[in-house]
Amino acid sequence: MSTVDQDLDVPAGIPPAAAAAGVEVTGARLARVGDIEVRRLLPLRQRRSVGAWCFVDHYGPASVDGVAGMQVPPHPHIGLQTVTWLIEGTVLHRDSLGSEQLIRPGQLNLMTAGHGIAHSEESPEDHDPSLHGVQLWLALPDAYRQVAPDFEHLTDLPKLRAGGLGVTVFAGSLAGAASPARVFSPLVGAEISAAVDARGTVPLRPSHEYVIFTAFGTAGADGTGLPPGSLLYLSPGRESVAITARGGARLFLLGGEPLGERLLMWWNFVGRTPDDIADAARDWARGQRFGAVPGYRGTPLPAPPLDPVRLARRA
Ligand code: MN
């Protein structure tokens, strides 16, 4: 997906709850990606990443019956991996490596931008009537952020049980279950589902920090209710978290070793310095570095105007 705004920092929507130390609940900012309304949960002004997770958009469930649905024209990325995960619906991915891949619920699209890639995301012409999913970004650690671009589509992902909950590990590892997707720092991305009212204890790594959010239904963690649109942060040092969910609920657990690097995010770029961003914007405008997206019928997205002074202030 592509962001439309320059300033990615989300103001804290909800003041930190009266919760235990190292626990914080924040609210999403509503944003639009084309015609799709999204709840943007990360980044936060006070927290640009959680582990390597630096961007969390949750959209739907929304009816796209008889309408175009998701239509995100070709746009560039650097310095990150995009994780596309659907709960309902279908999305067609194309990229400048020549990949063309329809994604369905329970499958992973992982695109490594590295030095630079361009992609488009669309509801296909004969798409399902509803759309519900998440778009996540993983910041590449400094040592890997110039790697060659890559795209993976994975349908066979490890699943485990935590009490009455089902857990699918789509990225990184959890409790010995490891996703085959290539990531570049110790982390986890998992979807947690409850077929019926259920509870379970999910093991955590004390060296990792985590966020948890509900994508659908009624659920909570460690006694804190988490309606869709709220994000629970857990600081390092924990061995587990207790999840309670009504039947049908879906949650996400994202975490990892704190990155320890100050990210500079602008539009669809994750860099470290204003020059990283300005160079990428210039190359996109000139049609260099990122390549074209074969098969896409339409005009690529132009970058928004870049304000060097404002960018330097945020670096
Ligand atoms: Mn994108």
PDB file of C-alpha atoms and ligand atoms in Angstrom:
ATOM      1  CA  MET A   1       0.000   0.000   0.000  1.00  0.00           C
ATOM      2  CA  SER A   2       0.978   3.582  -0.304  1.00  0.00           C
ATOM      3  CA  THR A   3       0.581   6.359   2.157  1.00  0.00           C
ATOM      4  CA  VAL A   4      -0.767   9.688   0.998  1.00  0.00           C
ATOM      5  CA  ASP A   5       0.505  11.876   3.773  1.00  0.00           C
ATOM      6  CA  GLN A   6       4.043  13.103   4.319  1.00  0.00           C
ATOM      7  CA  ASP A   7       4.041  13.156   8.072  1.00  0.00           C
ATOM      8  CA  LEU A   8       3.601   9.593   9.160  1.00  0.00           C
ATOM      9  CA  ASP A   9       3.704  10.240  12.868  1.00  0.00           C
ATOM     10  CA  VAL A  10       0.343   9.427  14.373  1.00  0.00           C
ATOM     11  CA  PRO A  11      -0.636  11.576  17.333  1.00  0.00           C
ATOM     12  CA  ALA A  12      -1.551   9.517  20.347  1.00  0.00           C
ATOM     13  CA  GLY A  13      -5.346   9.279  20.096  1.00  0.00           C
ATOM     14  CA  ILE A  14      -5.962   7.934  23.559  1.00  0.00           C
ATOM     15  CA  PRO A  15      -3.921   8.999  26.578  1.00  0.00           C
ATOM     16  CA  PRO A  16      -1.940   6.169  28.107  1.00  0.00           C
ATOM     17  CA  ALA A  17      -4.413   4.068  30.022  1.00  0.00           C
ATOM     18  CA  ALA A  18      -4.163   3.606  33.751  1.00  0.00           C
ATOM     19  CA  ALA A  19      -2.328   0.360  33.203  1.00  0.00           C
ATOM     20  CA  ALA A  20       0.673  -1.471  34.512  1.00  0.00           C
ATOM     21  CA  ALA A  21       4.145  -0.090  33.872  1.00  0.00           C
ATOM     22  CA  GLY A  22       5.388  -0.891  30.394  1.00  0.00           C
ATOM     23  CA  VAL A  23       1.843  -1.148  29.030  1.00  0.00           C
ATOM     24  CA  GLU A  24       0.255   1.568  26.937  1.00  0.00           C
ATOM     25  CA  VAL A  25      -2.875   1.847  24.796  1.00  0.00           C
ATOM     26  CA  THR A  26      -3.013   4.268  21.874  1.00  0.00           C
ATOM     27  CA  GLY A  27      -5.646   4.936  19.251  1.00  0.00           C
ATOM     28  CA  ALA A  28      -5.574   4.778  15.468  1.00  0.00           C
ATOM     29  CA  ARG A  29      -5.676   7.757  13.194  1.00  0.00           C
ATOM     30  CA  LEU A  30      -8.128   7.434  10.320  1.00  0.00           C
ATOM     31  CA  ALA A  31      -6.483   7.812   6.922  1.00  0.00           C
ATOM     32  CA  ARG A  32      -7.404   7.038   3.340  1.00  0.00           C
ATOM     33  CA  VAL A  33      -5.537   4.915   0.837  1.00  0.00           C
ATOM     34  CA  GLY A  34      -7.373   5.582  -2.415  1.00  0.00           C
ATOM     35  CA  ASP A  35     -11.040   4.822  -1.669  1.00  0.00           C
ATOM     36  CA  ILE A  36     -10.239   2.628   1.311  1.00  0.00           C
ATOM     37  CA  GLU A  37     -10.453   4.024   4.835  1.00  0.00           C
ATOM     38  CA  VAL A  38      -7.709   2.694   7.076  1.00  0.00           C
ATOM     39  CA  ARG A  39      -6.968   2.728  10.793  1.00  0.00           C
ATOM     40  CA  ARG A  40      -3.319   3.711  11.089  1.00  0.00           C
ATOM     41  CA  LEU A  41      -1.946   2.297  14.342  1.00  0.00           C
ATOM     42  CA  LEU A  42       1.794   2.809  13.745  1.00  0.00           C
ATOM     43  CA  PRO A  43       3.966   4.831  13.611  1.00  0.00           C
ATOM     44  CA  LEU A  44       3.254   6.895  16.686  1.00  0.00           C
ATOM     45  CA  ARG A  45       4.858  10.223  17.432  1.00  0.00           C
ATOM     46  CA  GLN A  46       6.446   8.735  20.521  1.00  0.00           C
ATOM     47  CA  ARG A  47       7.223   5.390  18.887  1.00  0.00           C
ATOM     48  CA  ARG A  48       8.402   5.047  15.308  1.00  0.00           C
ATOM     49  CA  SER A  49       8.831   1.291  15.472  1.00  0.00           C
ATOM     50  CA  VAL A  50       8.064  -1.743  17.613  1.00  0.00           C
ATOM     51  CA  GLY A  51      10.772  -4.265  16.905  1.00  0.00           C
ATOM     52  CA  ALA A  52      11.237  -3.680  13.186  1.00  0.00           C
ATOM     53  CA  TRP A  53       7.491  -3.056  12.659  1.00  0.00           C
ATOM     54  CA  CYS A  54       7.231   0.584  11.619  1.00  0.00           C
ATOM     55  CA  PHE A  55       3.847   0.867   9.928  1.00  0.00           C
ATOM     56  CA  VAL A  56       0.509  -0.762  10.728  1.00  0.00           C
ATOM     57  CA  ASP A  57      -2.630  -0.096   8.686  1.00  0.00           C
ATOM     58  CA  HIS A  58      -5.854  -2.021   9.323  1.00  0.00           C
ATOM     59  CA  TYR A  59      -8.723  -1.680   6.834  1.00  0.00           C
ATOM     60  CA  GLY A  60     -12.237  -3.076   6.739  1.00  0.00           C
ATOM     61  CA  PRO A  61     -14.202  -5.193   6.934  1.00  0.00           C
ATOM     62  CA  ALA A  62     -15.679  -3.144   4.089  1.00  0.00           C
ATOM     63  CA  SER A  63     -18.027  -3.935   1.222  1.00  0.00           C
ATOM     64  CA  VAL A  64     -16.365  -3.578  -2.157  1.00  0.00           C
ATOM     65  CA  ASP A  65     -19.313  -5.197  -3.922  1.00  0.00           C
ATOM     66  CA  GLY A  66     -19.847  -3.580  -7.317  1.00  0.00           C
ATOM     67  CA  VAL A  67     -17.156  -0.919  -6.768  1.00  0.00           C
ATOM     68  CA  ALA A  68     -13.497  -0.731  -7.793  1.00  0.00           C
ATOM     69  CA  GLY A  69     -12.280  -1.479  -4.247  1.00  0.00           C
ATOM     70  CA  MET A  70      -8.573  -1.186  -3.594  1.00  0.00           C
ATOM     71  CA  GLN A  71      -6.821   0.655  -6.395  1.00  0.00           C
ATOM     72  CA  VAL A  72      -3.271   1.650  -5.500  1.00  0.00           C
ATOM     73  CA  PRO A  73      -1.280   2.559  -8.641  1.00  0.00           C
ATOM     74  CA  PRO A  74       2.451   1.830  -8.945  1.00  0.00           C
ATOM     75  CA  HIS A  75       4.512   3.536  -6.258  1.00  0.00           C
ATOM     76  CA  PRO A  76       8.058   3.032  -4.954  1.00  0.00           C
ATOM     77  CA  HIS A  77       9.464   1.767  -1.664  1.00  0.00           C
ATOM     78  CA  ILE A  78      12.953   1.722  -0.133  1.00  0.00           C
ATOM     79  CA  GLY A  79      14.424   0.395   3.099  1.00  0.00           C
ATOM     80  CA  LEU A  80      11.513  -1.805   4.159  1.00  0.00           C
ATOM     81  CA  GLN A  81       9.546  -4.994   3.659  1.00  0.00           C
ATOM     82  CA  THR A  82       5.792  -4.826   3.077  1.00  0.00           C
ATOM     83  CA  VAL A  83       3.606  -7.510   4.615  1.00  0.00           C
ATOM     84  CA  THR A  84       0.163  -7.937   3.082  1.00  0.00           C
ATOM     85  CA  TRP A  85      -2.277 -10.140   5.016  1.00  0.00           C
ATOM     86  CA  LEU A  86      -5.969 -10.509   4.286  1.00  0.00           C
ATOM     87  CA  ILE A  87      -8.778 -11.652   6.565  1.00  0.00           C
ATOM     88  CA  GLU A  88     -11.384 -11.379   3.789  1.00  0.00           C
ATOM     89  CA  GLY A  89     -11.234 -10.604   0.088  1.00  0.00           C
ATOM     90  CA  THR A  90      -8.691 -10.723  -2.703  1.00  0.00           C
ATOM     91  CA  VAL A  91      -5.935  -8.332  -3.797  1.00  0.00           C
ATOM     92  CA  LEU A  92      -3.750  -8.500  -6.899  1.00  0.00           C
ATOM     93  CA  HIS A  93      -0.102  -7.533  -6.433  1.00  0.00           C
ATOM     94  CA  ARG A  94       2.210  -6.546  -9.270  1.00  0.00           C
ATOM     95  CA  ASP A  95       5.776  -5.301  -8.943  1.00  0.00           C
ATOM     96  CA  SER A  96       8.748  -4.095 -10.942  1.00  0.00           C
ATOM     97  CA  LEU A  97      10.433  -7.512 -10.649  1.00  0.00           C
ATOM     98  CA  GLY A  98       7.618  -8.819 -12.851  1.00  0.00           C
ATOM     99  CA  SER A  99       5.747 -10.553 -10.018  1.00  0.00           C
ATOM    100  CA  GLU A 100       1.981 -10.869 -10.437  1.00  0.00           C
ATOM    101  CA  GLN A 101       0.261 -12.535  -7.511  1.00  0.00           C
ATOM    102  CA  LEU A 102      -3.309 -12.793  -6.268  1.00  0.00           C
ATOM    103  CA  ILE A 103      -3.416 -12.944  -2.496  1.00  0.00           C
ATOM    104  CA  ARG A 104      -6.183 -14.572  -0.459  1.00  0.00           C
ATOM    105  CA  PRO A 105      -6.885 -14.760   3.283  1.00  0.00           C
ATOM    106  CA  GLY A 106      -4.364 -16.746   5.278  1.00  0.00           C
ATOM    107  CA  GLN A 107      -1.577 -16.222   2.735  1.00  0.00           C
ATOM    108  CA  LEU A 108       1.436 -13.964   3.006  1.00  0.00           C
ATOM    109  CA  ASN A 109       2.731 -11.475   0.480  1.00  0.00           C
ATOM    110  CA  LEU A 110       6.157 -10.281   1.594  1.00  0.00           C
ATOM    111  CA  MET A 111       7.879  -7.726  -0.597  1.00  0.00           C
ATOM    112  CA  THR A 112      11.431  -6.697   0.217  1.00  0.00           C
ATOM    113  CA  ALA A 113      12.106  -3.237  -1.147  1.00  0.00           C
ATOM    114  CA  GLY A 114      15.760  -2.963  -0.165  1.00  0.00           C
ATOM    115  CA  HIS A 115      17.426  -0.490  -2.511  1.00  0.00           C
ATOM    116  CA  GLY A 116      14.184   0.061  -4.407  1.00  0.00           C
ATOM    117  CA  ILE A 117      11.082  -1.558  -5.868  1.00  0.00           C
ATOM    118  CA  ALA A 118       7.748  -0.362  -7.257  1.00  0.00           C
ATOM    119  CA  HIS A 119       4.419  -2.159  -6.934  1.00  0.00           C
ATOM    120  CA  SER A 120       0.681  -1.818  -7.434  1.00  0.00           C
ATOM    121  CA  GLU A 121      -2.175  -3.332  -5.422  1.00  0.00           C
ATOM    122  CA  GLU A 122      -5.689  -3.693  -6.757  1.00  0.00           C
ATOM    123  CA  SER A 123      -8.939  -5.458  -6.137  1.00  0.00           C
ATOM    124  CA  PRO A 124      -9.122  -7.693  -9.217  1.00  0.00           C
ATOM    125  CA  GLU A 125     -12.060  -7.210 -11.595  1.00  0.00           C
ATOM    126  CA  ASP A 126     -13.941 -10.232 -10.248  1.00  0.00           C
ATOM    127  CA  HIS A 127     -13.061  -9.561  -6.602  1.00  0.00           C
ATOM    128  CA  ASP A 128     -14.831 -10.884  -3.536  1.00  0.00           C
ATOM    129  CA  PRO A 129     -17.609  -8.603  -2.181  1.00  0.00           C
ATOM    130  CA  SER A 130     -15.781  -7.745   1.044  1.00  0.00           C
ATOM    131  CA  LEU A 131     -12.282  -6.599   1.918  1.00  0.00           C
ATOM    132  CA  HIS A 132     -10.564  -6.828   5.277  1.00  0.00           C
ATOM    133  CA  GLY A 133      -6.872  -6.897   5.980  1.00  0.00           C
ATOM    134  CA  VAL A 134      -3.703  -5.340   7.240  1.00  0.00           C
ATOM    135  CA  GLN A 135      -0.749  -3.714   5.554  1.00  0.00           C
ATOM    136  CA  LEU A 136       2.406  -3.789   7.647  1.00  0.00           C
ATOM    137  CA  TRP A 137       5.921  -2.547   7.081  1.00  0.00           C
ATOM    138  CA  LEU A 138       9.106  -3.949   8.532  1.00  0.00           C
ATOM    139  CA  ALA A 139      12.043  -1.556   8.591  1.00  0.00           C
ATOM    140  CA  LEU A 140      15.189  -3.167   7.251  1.00  0.00           C
ATOM    141  CA  PRO A 141      18.074  -2.836   9.713  1.00  0.00           C
ATOM    142  CA  ASP A 142      20.754  -0.456   8.480  1.00  0.00           C
ATOM    143  CA  ALA A 143      23.065  -3.327   7.479  1.00  0.00           C
ATOM    144  CA  TYR A 144      20.411  -4.755   5.116  1.00  0.00           C
ATOM    145  CA  ARG A 145      18.517  -1.780   3.817  1.00  0.00           C
ATOM    146  CA  GLN A 146      20.310  -1.760   0.452  1.00  0.00           C
ATOM    147  CA  VAL A 147      19.625  -5.453  -0.299  1.00  0.00           C
ATOM    148  CA  ALA A 148      18.277  -6.434  -3.705  1.00  0.00           C
ATOM    149  CA  PRO A 149      14.480  -6.253  -3.998  1.00  0.00           C
ATOM    150  CA  ASP A 150      12.535  -9.492  -3.666  1.00  0.00           C
ATOM    151  CA  PHE A 151       8.981 -10.808  -3.531  1.00  0.00           C
ATOM    152  CA  GLU A 152       7.664 -13.914  -1.762  1.00  0.00           C
ATOM    153  CA  HIS A 153       4.164 -15.410  -1.703  1.00  0.00           C
ATOM    154  CA  LEU A 154       3.711 -18.059   0.985  1.00  0.00           C
ATOM    155  CA  THR A 155       0.661 -20.248   1.513  1.00  0.00           C
ATOM    156  CA  ASP A 156       2.062 -22.795   3.960  1.00  0.00           C
ATOM    157  CA  LEU A 157       2.570 -21.057   7.285  1.00  0.00           C
ATOM    158  CA  PRO A 158       3.050 -22.586  10.738  1.00  0.00           C
ATOM    159  CA  LYS A 159       0.064 -22.736  13.060  1.00  0.00           C
ATOM    160  CA  LEU A 160      -0.069 -23.389  16.768  1.00  0.00           C
ATOM    161  CA  ARG A 161      -2.582 -23.425  19.593  1.00  0.00           C
ATOM    162  CA  ALA A 162      -2.501 -21.199  22.643  1.00  0.00           C
ATOM    163  CA  GLY A 163      -5.247 -22.493  24.946  1.00  0.00           C
ATOM    164  CA  GLY A 164      -8.434 -22.145  22.902  1.00  0.00           C
ATOM    165  CA  LEU A 165      -6.869 -19.759  20.392  1.00  0.00           C
ATOM    166  CA  GLY A 166      -5.466 -20.526  16.969  1.00  0.00           C
ATOM    167  CA  VAL A 167      -2.255 -18.743  16.014  1.00  0.00           C
ATOM    168  CA  THR A 168      -0.758 -18.437  12.528  1.00  0.00           C
ATOM    169  CA  VAL A 169       2.848 -17.238  12.451  1.00  0.00           C
ATOM    170  CA  PHE A 170       3.263 -15.375   9.171  1.00  0.00           C
ATOM    171  CA  ALA A 171       6.616 -13.705   9.926  1.00  0.00           C
ATOM    172  CA  GLY A 172       9.454 -14.495  12.294  1.00  0.00           C
ATOM    173  CA  SER A 173       8.881 -17.042  15.029  1.00  0.00           C
ATOM    174  CA  LEU A 174       6.740 -17.711  18.068  1.00  0.00           C
ATOM    175  CA  ALA A 175       7.050 -20.560  20.565  1.00  0.00           C
ATOM    176  CA  GLY A 176       9.252 -22.581  18.216  1.00  0.00           C
ATOM    177  CA  ALA A 177       7.007 -22.100  15.160  1.00  0.00           C
ATOM    178  CA  ALA A 178       8.935 -20.235  12.473  1.00  0.00           C
ATOM    179  CA  SER A 179       7.605 -18.691   9.275  1.00  0.00           C
ATOM    180  CA  PRO A 180       9.743 -19.490   6.218  1.00  0.00           C
ATOM    181  CA  ALA A 181       9.460 -15.853   5.081  1.00  0.00           C
ATOM    182  CA  ARG A 182      12.825 -14.070   4.935  1.00  0.00           C
ATOM    183  CA  VAL A 183      13.114 -11.332   7.535  1.00  0.00           C
ATOM    184  CA  PHE A 184      16.149  -9.418   8.697  1.00  0.00           C
ATOM    185  CA  SER A 185      15.847  -9.081  12.474  1.00  0.00           C
ATOM    186  CA  PRO A 186      14.460 -11.214  15.334  1.00  0.00           C
ATOM    187  CA  LEU A 187      10.692 -10.638  15.271  1.00  0.00           C
ATOM    188  CA  VAL A 188       7.223 -12.122  15.139  1.00  0.00           C
ATOM    189  CA  GLY A 189       4.061 -11.357  13.192  1.00  0.00           C
ATOM    190  CA  ALA A 190       1.095 -13.571  14.051  1.00  0.00           C
ATOM    191  CA  GLU A 191      -2.663 -13.661  13.565  1.00  0.00           C
ATOM    192  CA  ILE A 192      -4.660 -14.938  16.528  1.00  0.00           C
ATOM    193  CA  SER A 193      -8.184 -16.228  16.016  1.00  0.00           C
ATOM    194  CA  ALA A 194     -10.954 -17.538  18.222  1.00  0.00           C
ATOM    195  CA  ALA A 195     -13.451 -19.927  16.618  1.00  0.00           C
ATOM    196  CA  VAL A 196     -15.582 -19.783  19.775  1.00  0.00           C
ATOM    197  CA  ASP A 197     -15.239 -17.786  22.994  1.00  0.00           C
ATOM    198  CA  ALA A 198     -11.713 -18.615  24.097  1.00  0.00           C
ATOM    199  CA  ARG A 199      -8.705 -17.634  26.120  1.00  0.00           C
ATOM    200  CA  GLY A 200      -5.076 -18.509  25.906  1.00  0.00           C
ATOM    201  CA  THR A 201      -1.616 -17.567  27.086  1.00  0.00           C
ATOM    202  CA  VAL A 202       0.774 -16.580  24.324  1.00  0.00           C
ATOM    203  CA  PRO A 203       4.465 -16.956  25.161  1.00  0.00           C
ATOM    204  CA  LEU A 204       6.648 -13.887  24.618  1.00  0.00           C
ATOM    205  CA  ARG A 205      10.387 -13.273  24.527  1.00  0.00           C
ATOM    206  CA  PRO A 206      11.594 -10.975  27.306  1.00  0.00           C
ATOM    207  CA  SER A 207      14.074  -9.349  24.890  1.00  0.00           C
ATOM    208  CA  HIS A 208      11.248  -8.297  22.553  1.00  0.00           C
ATOM    209  CA  GLU A 209       8.699  -5.491  22.626  1.00  0.00           C
ATOM    210  CA  TYR A 210       5.198  -6.104  21.248  1.00  0.00           C
ATOM    211  CA  VAL A 211       1.968  -4.575  20.076  1.00  0.00           C
ATOM    212  CA  ILE A 212      -1.417  -6.290  20.004  1.00  0.00           C
ATOM    213  CA  PHE A 213      -4.552  -5.100  18.240  1.00  0.00           C
ATOM    214  CA  THR A 214      -7.979  -6.498  17.468  1.00  0.00           C
ATOM    215  CA  ALA A 215      -8.989  -6.536  13.817  1.00  0.00           C
ATOM    216  CA  PHE A 216     -12.458  -7.951  14.372  1.00  0.00           C
ATOM    217  CA  GLY A 217     -14.809  -8.737  17.208  1.00  0.00           C
ATOM    218  CA  THR A 218     -14.352  -8.464  20.946  1.00  0.00           C
ATOM    219  CA  ALA A 219     -11.038  -9.265  22.558  1.00  0.00           C
ATOM    220  CA  GLY A 220      -8.591  -8.133  25.179  1.00  0.00           C
ATOM    221  CA  ALA A 221      -5.114  -8.738  26.506  1.00  0.00           C
ATOM    222  CA  ASP A 222      -4.099  -8.969  30.155  1.00  0.00           C
ATOM    223  CA  GLY A 223      -7.522  -7.666  31.150  1.00  0.00           C
ATOM    224  CA  THR A 224      -7.392  -4.601  28.893  1.00  0.00           C
ATOM    225  CA  GLY A 225     -10.248  -4.460  26.370  1.00  0.00           C
ATOM    226  CA  LEU A 226      -8.963  -3.816  22.869  1.00  0.00           C
ATOM    227  CA  PRO A 227     -11.697  -2.630  20.507  1.00  0.00           C
ATOM    228  CA  PRO A 228     -10.637  -2.385  16.837  1.00  0.00           C
ATOM    229  CA  GLY A 229      -8.734   0.879  16.414  1.00  0.00           C
ATOM    230  CA  SER A 230      -6.756   0.601  19.639  1.00  0.00           C
ATOM    231  CA  LEU A 231      -3.200  -0.634  20.003  1.00  0.00           C
ATOM    232  CA  LEU A 232      -1.687  -2.185  23.103  1.00  0.00           C
ATOM    233  CA  TYR A 233       2.070  -1.811  23.566  1.00  0.00           C
ATOM    234  CA  LEU A 234       4.049  -4.163  25.818  1.00  0.00           C
ATOM    235  CA  SER A 235       7.606  -3.189  26.672  1.00  0.00           C
ATOM    236  CA  PRO A 236      10.392  -5.813  26.879  1.00  0.00           C
ATOM    237  CA  GLY A 237      10.685  -8.053  29.915  1.00  0.00           C
ATOM    238  CA  ARG A 238       7.550 -10.160  29.627  1.00  0.00           C
ATOM    239  CA  GLU A 239       7.279 -13.942  29.434  1.00  0.00           C
ATOM    240  CA  SER A 240       3.683 -14.122  28.186  1.00  0.00           C
ATOM    241  CA  VAL A 241       0.424 -12.309  27.557  1.00  0.00           C
ATOM    242  CA  ALA A 242      -3.086 -13.578  28.347  1.00  0.00           C
ATOM    243  CA  ILE A 243      -5.580 -13.134  25.493  1.00  0.00           C
ATOM    244  CA  THR A 244      -9.348 -13.356  25.877  1.00  0.00           C
ATOM    245  CA  ALA A 245     -11.535 -13.370  22.769  1.00  0.00           C
ATOM    246  CA  ARG A 246     -15.166 -13.790  21.811  1.00  0.00           C
ATOM    247  CA  GLY A 247     -15.963 -16.289  19.086  1.00  0.00           C
ATOM    248  CA  GLY A 248     -15.049 -14.908  15.659  1.00  0.00           C
ATOM    249  CA  ALA A 249     -12.492 -12.407  16.973  1.00  0.00           C
ATOM    250  CA  ARG A 250      -9.210 -11.815  15.154  1.00  0.00           C
ATOM    251  CA  LEU A 251      -6.165 -10.197  16.722  1.00  0.00           C
ATOM    252  CA  PHE A 252      -2.629  -9.501  15.640  1.00  0.00           C
ATOM    253  CA  LEU A 253       0.562  -9.829  17.654  1.00  0.00           C
ATOM    254  CA  LEU A 254       3.591  -7.981  16.270  1.00  0.00           C
ATOM    255  CA  GLY A 255       6.902  -7.730  18.041  1.00  0.00           C
ATOM    256  CA  GLY A 256      10.620  -8.000  17.935  1.00  0.00           C
ATOM    257  CA  GLU A 257      13.934  -6.932  19.340  1.00  0.00           C
ATOM    258  CA  PRO A 258      13.927  -3.137  19.608  1.00  0.00           C
ATOM    259  CA  LEU A 259      15.575  -1.903  16.421  1.00  0.00           C
ATOM    260  CA  GLY A 260      17.744   0.680  18.174  1.00  0.00           C
ATOM    261  CA  GLU A 261      17.910   2.780  15.004  1.00  0.00           C
ATOM    262  CA  ARG A 262      16.221   6.097  14.396  1.00  0.00           C
ATOM    263  CA  LEU A 263      14.076   5.756  11.295  1.00  0.00           C
ATOM    264  CA  LEU A 264      13.222   8.583   8.956  1.00  0.00           C
ATOM    265  CA  MET A 265       9.953   7.791   7.191  1.00  0.00           C
ATOM    266  CA  TRP A 266       8.507   9.879   4.405  1.00  0.00           C
ATOM    267  CA  TRP A 267       5.774   8.800   1.982  1.00  0.00           C
ATOM    268  CA  ASN A 268       6.675   5.211   1.084  1.00  0.00           C
ATOM    269  CA  PHE A 269      10.320   5.448   1.987  1.00  0.00           C
ATOM    270  CA  VAL A 270      12.146   4.335   5.118  1.00  0.00           C
ATOM    271  CA  GLY A 271      15.605   5.866   5.383  1.00  0.00           C
ATOM    272  CA  ARG A 272      17.976   7.264   7.957  1.00  0.00           C
ATOM    273  CA  THR A 273      18.900  10.664   6.525  1.00  0.00           C
ATOM    274  CA  PRO A 274      17.069  13.370   4.557  1.00  0.00           C
ATOM    275  CA  ASP A 275      19.366  12.556   1.628  1.00  0.00           C
ATOM    276  CA  ASP A 276      18.137   8.946   1.545  1.00  0.00           C
ATOM    277  CA  ILE A 277      14.607  10.264   1.109  1.00  0.00           C
ATOM    278  CA  ALA A 278      15.417  13.074  -1.318  1.00  0.00           C
ATOM    279  CA  ASP A 279      17.477  10.739  -3.533  1.00  0.00           C
ATOM    280  CA  ALA A 280      14.648   8.201  -3.687  1.00  0.00           C
ATOM    281  CA  ALA A 281      12.056  10.890  -4.471  1.00  0.00           C
ATOM    282  CA  ARG A 282      14.278  12.282  -7.223  1.00  0.00           C
ATOM    283  CA  ASP A 283      14.873   8.830  -8.733  1.00  0.00           C
ATOM    284  CA  TRP A 284      11.139   8.053  -8.730  1.00  0.00           C
ATOM    285  CA  ALA A 285      10.345  11.385 -10.412  1.00  0.00           C
ATOM    286  CA  ARG A 286      12.983  10.671 -13.078  1.00  0.00           C
ATOM    287  CA  GLY A 287      11.834   7.114 -13.688  1.00  0.00           C
ATOM    288  CA  GLN A 288      15.123   5.709 -12.408  1.00  0.00           C
ATOM    289  CA  ARG A 289      16.056   2.967  -9.913  1.00  0.00           C
ATOM    290  CA  PHE A 290      12.606   1.485  -9.245  1.00  0.00           C
ATOM    291  CA  GLY A 291      11.608   0.122 -12.649  1.00  0.00           C
ATOM    292  CA  ALA A 292       8.151  -0.091 -14.171  1.00  0.00           C
ATOM    293  CA  VAL A 293       5.292  -2.346 -13.043  1.00  0.00           C
ATOM    294  CA  PRO A 294       4.426  -4.570 -16.021  1.00  0.00           C
ATOM    295  CA  GLY A 295       0.725  -5.226 -16.635  1.00  0.00           C
ATOM    296  CA  TYR A 296      -0.622  -2.259 -14.697  1.00  0.00           C
ATOM    297  CA  ARG A 297      -2.950  -0.104 -16.780  1.00  0.00           C
ATOM    298  CA  GLY A 298      -2.740   3.429 -15.459  1.00  0.00           C
ATOM    299  CA  THR A 299      -0.461   6.160 -14.243  1.00  0.00           C
ATOM    300  CA  PRO A 300       2.017   5.668 -11.395  1.00  0.00           C
ATOM    301  CA  LEU A 301       1.571   7.706  -8.205  1.00  0.00           C
ATOM    302  CA  PRO A 302       3.668  10.874  -8.040  1.00  0.00           C
ATOM    303  CA  ALA A 303       5.422  11.584  -4.741  1.00  0.00           C
ATOM    304  CA  PRO A 304       3.977  14.473  -2.718  1.00  0.00           C
ATOM    305  CA  PRO A 305       6.028  17.685  -2.651  1.00  0.00           C
ATOM    306  CA  LEU A 306       9.061  17.243  -0.432  1.00  0.00           C
ATOM    307  CA  ASP A 307       9.750  19.943   2.152  1.00  0.00           C
ATOM    308  CA  PRO A 308      13.498  19.638   2.933  1.00  0.00           C
ATOM    309  CA  VAL A 309      13.301  21.887   6.010  1.00  0.00           C
ATOM    310  CA  ARG A 310      10.500  19.883   7.562  1.00  0.00           C
ATOM    311  CA  LEU A 311      12.227  16.626   6.656  1.00  0.00           C
ATOM    312  CA  ALA A 312      15.490  17.754   8.271  1.00  0.00           C
ATOM    313  CA  ARG A 313      13.595  18.661  11.444  1.00  0.00           C
ATOM    314  CA  ARG A 314      12.232  15.154  11.728  1.00  0.00           C
ATOM    315  CA  ALA A 315      15.545  13.412  11.077  1.00  0.00           C
TER     316      ALA A 315
HETATM  317 MN    MN B   1       3.125  -0.061  -1.133  1.00  0.00          MN
END
